[in-house]
Coordinates of C-alpha atoms in Angstrom, one line a residue:
Chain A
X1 CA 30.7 10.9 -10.5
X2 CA 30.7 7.3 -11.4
X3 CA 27.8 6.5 -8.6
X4 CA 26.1 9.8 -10.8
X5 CA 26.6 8.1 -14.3
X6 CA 25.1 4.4 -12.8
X7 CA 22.6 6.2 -11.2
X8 CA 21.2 7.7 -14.4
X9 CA 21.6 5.2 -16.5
X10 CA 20.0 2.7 -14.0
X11 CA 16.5 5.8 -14.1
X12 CA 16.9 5.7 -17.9
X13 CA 17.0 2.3 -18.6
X14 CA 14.1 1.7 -16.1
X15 CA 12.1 4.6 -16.7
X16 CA 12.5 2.6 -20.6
X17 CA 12.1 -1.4 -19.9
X18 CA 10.3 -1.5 -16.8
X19 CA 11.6 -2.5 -13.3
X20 CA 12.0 -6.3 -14.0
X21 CA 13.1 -6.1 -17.4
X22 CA 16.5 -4.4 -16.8
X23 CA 19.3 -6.5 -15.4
X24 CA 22.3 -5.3 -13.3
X25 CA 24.6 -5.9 -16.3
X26 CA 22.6 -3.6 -19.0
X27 CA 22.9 -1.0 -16.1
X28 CA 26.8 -1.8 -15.9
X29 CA 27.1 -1.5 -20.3
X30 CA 25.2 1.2 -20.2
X31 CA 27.0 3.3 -17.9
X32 CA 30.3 1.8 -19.3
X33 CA 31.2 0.4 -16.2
X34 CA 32.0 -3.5 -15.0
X35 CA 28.8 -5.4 -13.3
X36 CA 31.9 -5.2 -10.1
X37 CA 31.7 -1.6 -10.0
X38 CA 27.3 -1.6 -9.5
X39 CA 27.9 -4.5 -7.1
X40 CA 31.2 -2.5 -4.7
X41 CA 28.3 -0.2 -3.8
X42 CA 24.9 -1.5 -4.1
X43 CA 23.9 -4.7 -2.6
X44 CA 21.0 -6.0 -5.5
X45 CA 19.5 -3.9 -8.2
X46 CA 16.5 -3.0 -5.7
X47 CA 18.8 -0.9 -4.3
X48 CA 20.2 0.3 -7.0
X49 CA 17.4 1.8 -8.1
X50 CA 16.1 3.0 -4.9
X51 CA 19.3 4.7 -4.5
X52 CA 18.3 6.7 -8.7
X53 CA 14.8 7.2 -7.5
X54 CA 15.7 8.3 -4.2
X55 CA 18.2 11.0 -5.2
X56 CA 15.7 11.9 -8.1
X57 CA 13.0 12.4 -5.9
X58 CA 14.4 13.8 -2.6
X59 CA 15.1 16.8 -4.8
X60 CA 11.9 17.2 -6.4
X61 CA 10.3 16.7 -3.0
X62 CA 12.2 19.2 -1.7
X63 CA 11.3 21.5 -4.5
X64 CA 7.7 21.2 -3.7
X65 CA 7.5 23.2 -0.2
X66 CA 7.8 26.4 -0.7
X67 CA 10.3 28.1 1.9
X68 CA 7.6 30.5 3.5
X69 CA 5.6 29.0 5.6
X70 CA 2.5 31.7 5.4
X71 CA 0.2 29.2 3.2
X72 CA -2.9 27.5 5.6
X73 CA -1.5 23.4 5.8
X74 CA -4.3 22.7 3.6
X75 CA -2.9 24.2 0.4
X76 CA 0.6 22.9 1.7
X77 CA -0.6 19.8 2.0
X78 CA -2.5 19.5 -1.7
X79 CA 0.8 21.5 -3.6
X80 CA 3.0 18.6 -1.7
X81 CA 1.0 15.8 -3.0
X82 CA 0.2 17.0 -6.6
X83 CA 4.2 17.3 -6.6
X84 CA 4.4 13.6 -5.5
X85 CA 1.7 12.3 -7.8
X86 CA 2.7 14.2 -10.7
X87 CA 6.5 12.9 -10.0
X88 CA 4.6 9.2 -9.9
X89 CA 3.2 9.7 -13.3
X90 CA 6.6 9.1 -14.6
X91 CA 8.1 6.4 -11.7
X92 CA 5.0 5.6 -10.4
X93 CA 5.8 1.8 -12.1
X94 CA 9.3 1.6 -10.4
X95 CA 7.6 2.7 -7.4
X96 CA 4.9 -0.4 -7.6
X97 CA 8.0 -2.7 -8.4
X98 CA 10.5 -2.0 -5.7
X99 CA 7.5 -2.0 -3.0
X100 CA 7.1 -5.2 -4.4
X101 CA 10.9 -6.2 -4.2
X102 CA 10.7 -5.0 -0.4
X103 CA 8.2 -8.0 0.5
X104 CA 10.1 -10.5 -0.7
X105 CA 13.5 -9.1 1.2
X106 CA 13.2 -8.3 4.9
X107 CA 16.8 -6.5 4.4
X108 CA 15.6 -4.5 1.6
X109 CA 13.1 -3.7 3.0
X110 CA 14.8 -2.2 6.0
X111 CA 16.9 -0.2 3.4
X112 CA 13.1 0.8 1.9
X113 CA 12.0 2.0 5.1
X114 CA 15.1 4.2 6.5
X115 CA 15.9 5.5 2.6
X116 CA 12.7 6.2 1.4
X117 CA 9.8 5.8 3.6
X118 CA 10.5 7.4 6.7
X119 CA 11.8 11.1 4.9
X120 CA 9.0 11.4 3.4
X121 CA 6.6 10.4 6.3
X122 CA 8.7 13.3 8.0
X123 CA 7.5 15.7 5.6
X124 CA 4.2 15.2 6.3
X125 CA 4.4 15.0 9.7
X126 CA 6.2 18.1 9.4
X127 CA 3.1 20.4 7.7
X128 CA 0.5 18.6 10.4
X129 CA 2.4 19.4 13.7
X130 CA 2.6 23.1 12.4
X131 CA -1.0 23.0 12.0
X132 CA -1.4 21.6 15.3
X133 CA 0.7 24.7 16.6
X134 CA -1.2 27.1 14.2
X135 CA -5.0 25.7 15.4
X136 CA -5.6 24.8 11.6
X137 CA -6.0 20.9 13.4
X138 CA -8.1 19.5 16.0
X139 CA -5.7 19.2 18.9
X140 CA -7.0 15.4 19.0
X141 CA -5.7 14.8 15.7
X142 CA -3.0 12.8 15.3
X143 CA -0.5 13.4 13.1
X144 CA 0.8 9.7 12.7
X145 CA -2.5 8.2 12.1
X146 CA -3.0 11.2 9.9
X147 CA 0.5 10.5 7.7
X148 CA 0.0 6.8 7.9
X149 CA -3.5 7.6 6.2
X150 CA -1.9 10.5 3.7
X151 CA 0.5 8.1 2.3
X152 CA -1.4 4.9 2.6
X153 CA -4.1 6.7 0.3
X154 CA -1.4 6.9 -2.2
X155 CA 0.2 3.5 -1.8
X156 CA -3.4 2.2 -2.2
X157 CA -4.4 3.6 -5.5
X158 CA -0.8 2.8 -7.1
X159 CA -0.5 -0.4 -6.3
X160 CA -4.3 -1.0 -7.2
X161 CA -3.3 0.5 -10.6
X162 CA -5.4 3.3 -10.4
X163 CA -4.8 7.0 -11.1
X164 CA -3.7 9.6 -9.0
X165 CA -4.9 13.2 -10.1
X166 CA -5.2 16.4 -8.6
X167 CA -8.8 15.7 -7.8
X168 CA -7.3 12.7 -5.4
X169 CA -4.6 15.4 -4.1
X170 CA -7.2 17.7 -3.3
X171 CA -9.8 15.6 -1.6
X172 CA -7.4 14.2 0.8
X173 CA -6.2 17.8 1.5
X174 CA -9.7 18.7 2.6
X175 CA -10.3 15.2 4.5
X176 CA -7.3 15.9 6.4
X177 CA -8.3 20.1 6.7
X178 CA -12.3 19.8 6.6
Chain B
X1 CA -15.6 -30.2 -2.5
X2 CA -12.4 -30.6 -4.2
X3 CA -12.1 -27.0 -4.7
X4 CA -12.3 -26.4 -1.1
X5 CA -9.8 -29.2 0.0
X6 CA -7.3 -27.7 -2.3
X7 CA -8.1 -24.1 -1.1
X8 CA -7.2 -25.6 2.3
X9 CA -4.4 -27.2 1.5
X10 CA -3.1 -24.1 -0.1
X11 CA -3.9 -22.2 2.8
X12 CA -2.2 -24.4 5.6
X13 CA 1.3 -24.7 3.2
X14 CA 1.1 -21.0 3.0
X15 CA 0.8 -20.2 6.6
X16 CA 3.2 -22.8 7.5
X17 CA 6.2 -21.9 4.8
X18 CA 5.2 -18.7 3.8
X19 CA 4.0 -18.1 -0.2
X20 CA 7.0 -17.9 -1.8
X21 CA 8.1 -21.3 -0.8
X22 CA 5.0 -23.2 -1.7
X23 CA 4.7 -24.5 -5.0
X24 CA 1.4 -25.5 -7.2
X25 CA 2.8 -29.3 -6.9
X26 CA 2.8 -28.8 -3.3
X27 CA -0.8 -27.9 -3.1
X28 CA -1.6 -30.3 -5.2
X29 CA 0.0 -33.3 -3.4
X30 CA -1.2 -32.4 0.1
X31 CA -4.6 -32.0 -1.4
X32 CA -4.2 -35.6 -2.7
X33 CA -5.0 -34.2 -6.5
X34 CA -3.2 -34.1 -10.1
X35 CA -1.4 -31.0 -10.8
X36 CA -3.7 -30.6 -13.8
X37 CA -7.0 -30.6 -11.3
X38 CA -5.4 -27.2 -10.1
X39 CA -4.9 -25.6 -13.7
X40 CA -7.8 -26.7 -14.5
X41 CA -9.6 -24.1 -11.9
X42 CA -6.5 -21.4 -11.3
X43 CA -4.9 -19.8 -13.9
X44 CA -1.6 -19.4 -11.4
X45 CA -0.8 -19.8 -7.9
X46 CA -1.8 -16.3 -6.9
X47 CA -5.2 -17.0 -8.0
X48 CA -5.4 -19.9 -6.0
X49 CA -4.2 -18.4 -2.9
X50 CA -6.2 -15.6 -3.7
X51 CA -8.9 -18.0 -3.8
X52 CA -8.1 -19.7 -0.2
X53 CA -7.9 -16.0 1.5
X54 CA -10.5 -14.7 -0.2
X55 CA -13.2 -17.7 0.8
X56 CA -11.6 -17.4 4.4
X57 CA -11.5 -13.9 5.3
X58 CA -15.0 -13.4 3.1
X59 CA -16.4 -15.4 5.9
X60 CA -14.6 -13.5 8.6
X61 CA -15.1 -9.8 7.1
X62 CA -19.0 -10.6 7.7
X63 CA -19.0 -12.2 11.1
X64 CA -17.5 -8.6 12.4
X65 CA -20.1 -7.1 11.0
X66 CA -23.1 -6.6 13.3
X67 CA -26.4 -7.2 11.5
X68 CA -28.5 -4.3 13.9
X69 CA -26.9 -0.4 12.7
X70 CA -27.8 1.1 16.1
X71 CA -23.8 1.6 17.0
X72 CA -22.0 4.3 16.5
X73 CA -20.6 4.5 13.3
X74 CA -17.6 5.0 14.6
X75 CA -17.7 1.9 16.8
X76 CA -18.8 0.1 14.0
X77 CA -15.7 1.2 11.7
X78 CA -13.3 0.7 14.9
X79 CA -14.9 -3.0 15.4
X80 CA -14.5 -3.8 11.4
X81 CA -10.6 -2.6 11.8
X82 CA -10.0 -4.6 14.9
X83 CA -11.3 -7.8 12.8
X84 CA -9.5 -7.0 10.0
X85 CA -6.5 -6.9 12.2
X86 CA -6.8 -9.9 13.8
X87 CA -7.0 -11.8 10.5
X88 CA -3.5 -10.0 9.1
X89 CA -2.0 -11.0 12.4
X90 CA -2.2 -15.1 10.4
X91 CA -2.3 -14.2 7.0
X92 CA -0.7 -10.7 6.4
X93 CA 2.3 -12.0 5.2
X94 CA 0.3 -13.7 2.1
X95 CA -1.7 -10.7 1.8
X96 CA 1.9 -8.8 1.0
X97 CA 3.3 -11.6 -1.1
X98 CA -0.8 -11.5 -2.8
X99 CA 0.1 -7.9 -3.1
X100 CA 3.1 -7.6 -4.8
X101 CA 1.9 -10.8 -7.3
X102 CA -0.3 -8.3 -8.6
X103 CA 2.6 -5.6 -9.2
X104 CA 4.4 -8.2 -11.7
X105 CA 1.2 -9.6 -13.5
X106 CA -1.4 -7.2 -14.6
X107 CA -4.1 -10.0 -15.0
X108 CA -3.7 -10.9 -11.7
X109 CA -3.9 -7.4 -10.4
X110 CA -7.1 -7.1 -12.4
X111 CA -8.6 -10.6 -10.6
X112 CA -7.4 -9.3 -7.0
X113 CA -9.0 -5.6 -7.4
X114 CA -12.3 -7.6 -8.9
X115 CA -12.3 -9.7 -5.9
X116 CA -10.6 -9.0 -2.7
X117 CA -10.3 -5.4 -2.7
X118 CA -13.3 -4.0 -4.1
X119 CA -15.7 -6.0 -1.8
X120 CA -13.6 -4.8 1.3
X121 CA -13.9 -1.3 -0.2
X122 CA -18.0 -1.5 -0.5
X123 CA -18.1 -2.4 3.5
X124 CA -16.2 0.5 4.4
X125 CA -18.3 2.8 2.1
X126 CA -21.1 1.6 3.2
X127 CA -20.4 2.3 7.0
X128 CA -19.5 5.9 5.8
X129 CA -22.9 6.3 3.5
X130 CA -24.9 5.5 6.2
X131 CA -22.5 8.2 8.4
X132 CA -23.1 10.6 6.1
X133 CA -27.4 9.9 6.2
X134 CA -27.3 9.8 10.3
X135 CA -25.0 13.1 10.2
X136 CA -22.2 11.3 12.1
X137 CA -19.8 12.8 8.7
X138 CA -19.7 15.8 7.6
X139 CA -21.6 16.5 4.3
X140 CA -18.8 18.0 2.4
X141 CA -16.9 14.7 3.9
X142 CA -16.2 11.6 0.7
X143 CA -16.6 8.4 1.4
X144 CA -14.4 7.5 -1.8
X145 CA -11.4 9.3 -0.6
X146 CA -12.1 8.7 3.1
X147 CA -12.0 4.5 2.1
X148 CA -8.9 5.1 0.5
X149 CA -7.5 6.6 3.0
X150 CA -8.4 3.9 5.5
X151 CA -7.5 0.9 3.4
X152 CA -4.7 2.4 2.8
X153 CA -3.7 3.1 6.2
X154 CA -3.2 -0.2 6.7
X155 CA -1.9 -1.8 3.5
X156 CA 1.3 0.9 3.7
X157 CA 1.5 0.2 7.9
X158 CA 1.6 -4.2 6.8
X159 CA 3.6 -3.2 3.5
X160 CA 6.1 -1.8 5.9
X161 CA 6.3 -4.4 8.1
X162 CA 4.4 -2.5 10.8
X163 CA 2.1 -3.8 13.4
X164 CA -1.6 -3.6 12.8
X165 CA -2.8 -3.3 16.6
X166 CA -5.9 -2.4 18.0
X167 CA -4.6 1.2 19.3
X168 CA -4.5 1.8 14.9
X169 CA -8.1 0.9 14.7
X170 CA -9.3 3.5 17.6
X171 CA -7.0 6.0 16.0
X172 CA -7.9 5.6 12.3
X173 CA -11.8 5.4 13.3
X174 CA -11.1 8.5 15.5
X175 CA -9.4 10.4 12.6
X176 CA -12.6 9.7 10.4
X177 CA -15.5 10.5 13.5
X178 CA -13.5 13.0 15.3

């Protein structure tokens, strides 16, 4: 339950001062722990906070896909990524910063990669091989072009500091399902 | 021509010790110029480097384009990735660094949407505009979205530390002319 408390703390305080303006030893005071404790289990803050945002948002990802699977893969695909975008409206900024932190750390970014990226790439993968099996895409279609291009929209207009609105969330649905 | 010395400078450093290990006072003595000749032009070292790829791959980003429209506009888009490619394969590693620069200073991510990115976003549009008038794209197809998806096909594959290779081109060009 201690991992829980940092873990919070470490959203909060981000979620408050920005990625680069909380230290490793305002995360420690405000989860009343010693700096020792933060630095027993997480290598650097990056992964740290990957860890908060990762726990944070496997569960709301989760949340998103509804358990039925009678929806066409369009609207599956559009409810999925307004649940991601909305989600990035509040750690959309921690997002931007820890991408950031992963190109200037090859072992971070490994961590990045197996942690972060790579479950949610499966989730997309996930809705376009069932629409490969249900005919709802063209059997040409490839799904890891398709996810590299689903994600890499998003990746795109965050780091480029734009928005990302249910408009976005529905026009790559129907690019992906014309 | 003092600009362009310095721009080539930067340029060579970068590529040789990678952008975090290259300092303005560097540049500035393998250029042969003060220190103050660089502030005096670049408000930081990412706008100077921004400077050197920009001027470079400006160059390159035309040469891949051919002048005659008669290709397919899918050839066309495949081509423009291929180039693209190539050019990552020497600098993509100061396009990440250039990248996540503009994550820490706002300003600079301002600058770097103003000058790299939206220029590279207008050829890709453009190929898909003139799609869309030969009927090669559908009509209810958007360019907009359909660029984002592409750029950002490949900033979240060199973001990742994934290879750009020709078989992504075909199968991002592919995904967009099916």
């Amino acid at each position: 339950m201690v991992a829980e408390a940092i873990r919070k703390a470490a959203l909060r305080l981000v979620r408050e001062r920005g990625y680069r303006n909380v230290s490793i030893g305002a995360i420690a005071q405000a989860a009343g722990v010693a700096r020792q404790t933060l630095y027993n289990r997480w290598h650097a803050k990056a992964d740290l906070i990957l860890d908060a945002v990762f726990e944070e948002t496997g569960r709301r990802a989760d949340d998103q896909l509804p358990l039925e699977t009678g929806d066409a893969s369009r609207d599956r695909l559009e409810r999925l990524l307004i649940g991601v975008f909305n989600h990035l409206r509040a750690d959309g900024d921690t997002l931007r910063a820890l991408i950031a932190a992963a190109q200037e750390d090859s072992e971070f970014r490994e961590a990045f990669r197996e942690r972060f990226v790579a479950p949610r790439e499966t989730i997309v993968t996930d809705i376009l091989a069932e629409a490969l099996r249900r005919g709802e895409l063209s059997r040409e279609a490839d799904p890891d072009t398709l996810s590299t291009m689903i994600h890499g929209a998003f990746w795109y207009r965050l780091l480029n500091g734009r928005e990302l609105d249910h408009e976005l969330a529905r026009s790559i649905a129907r690019s992906v399902f014309p």
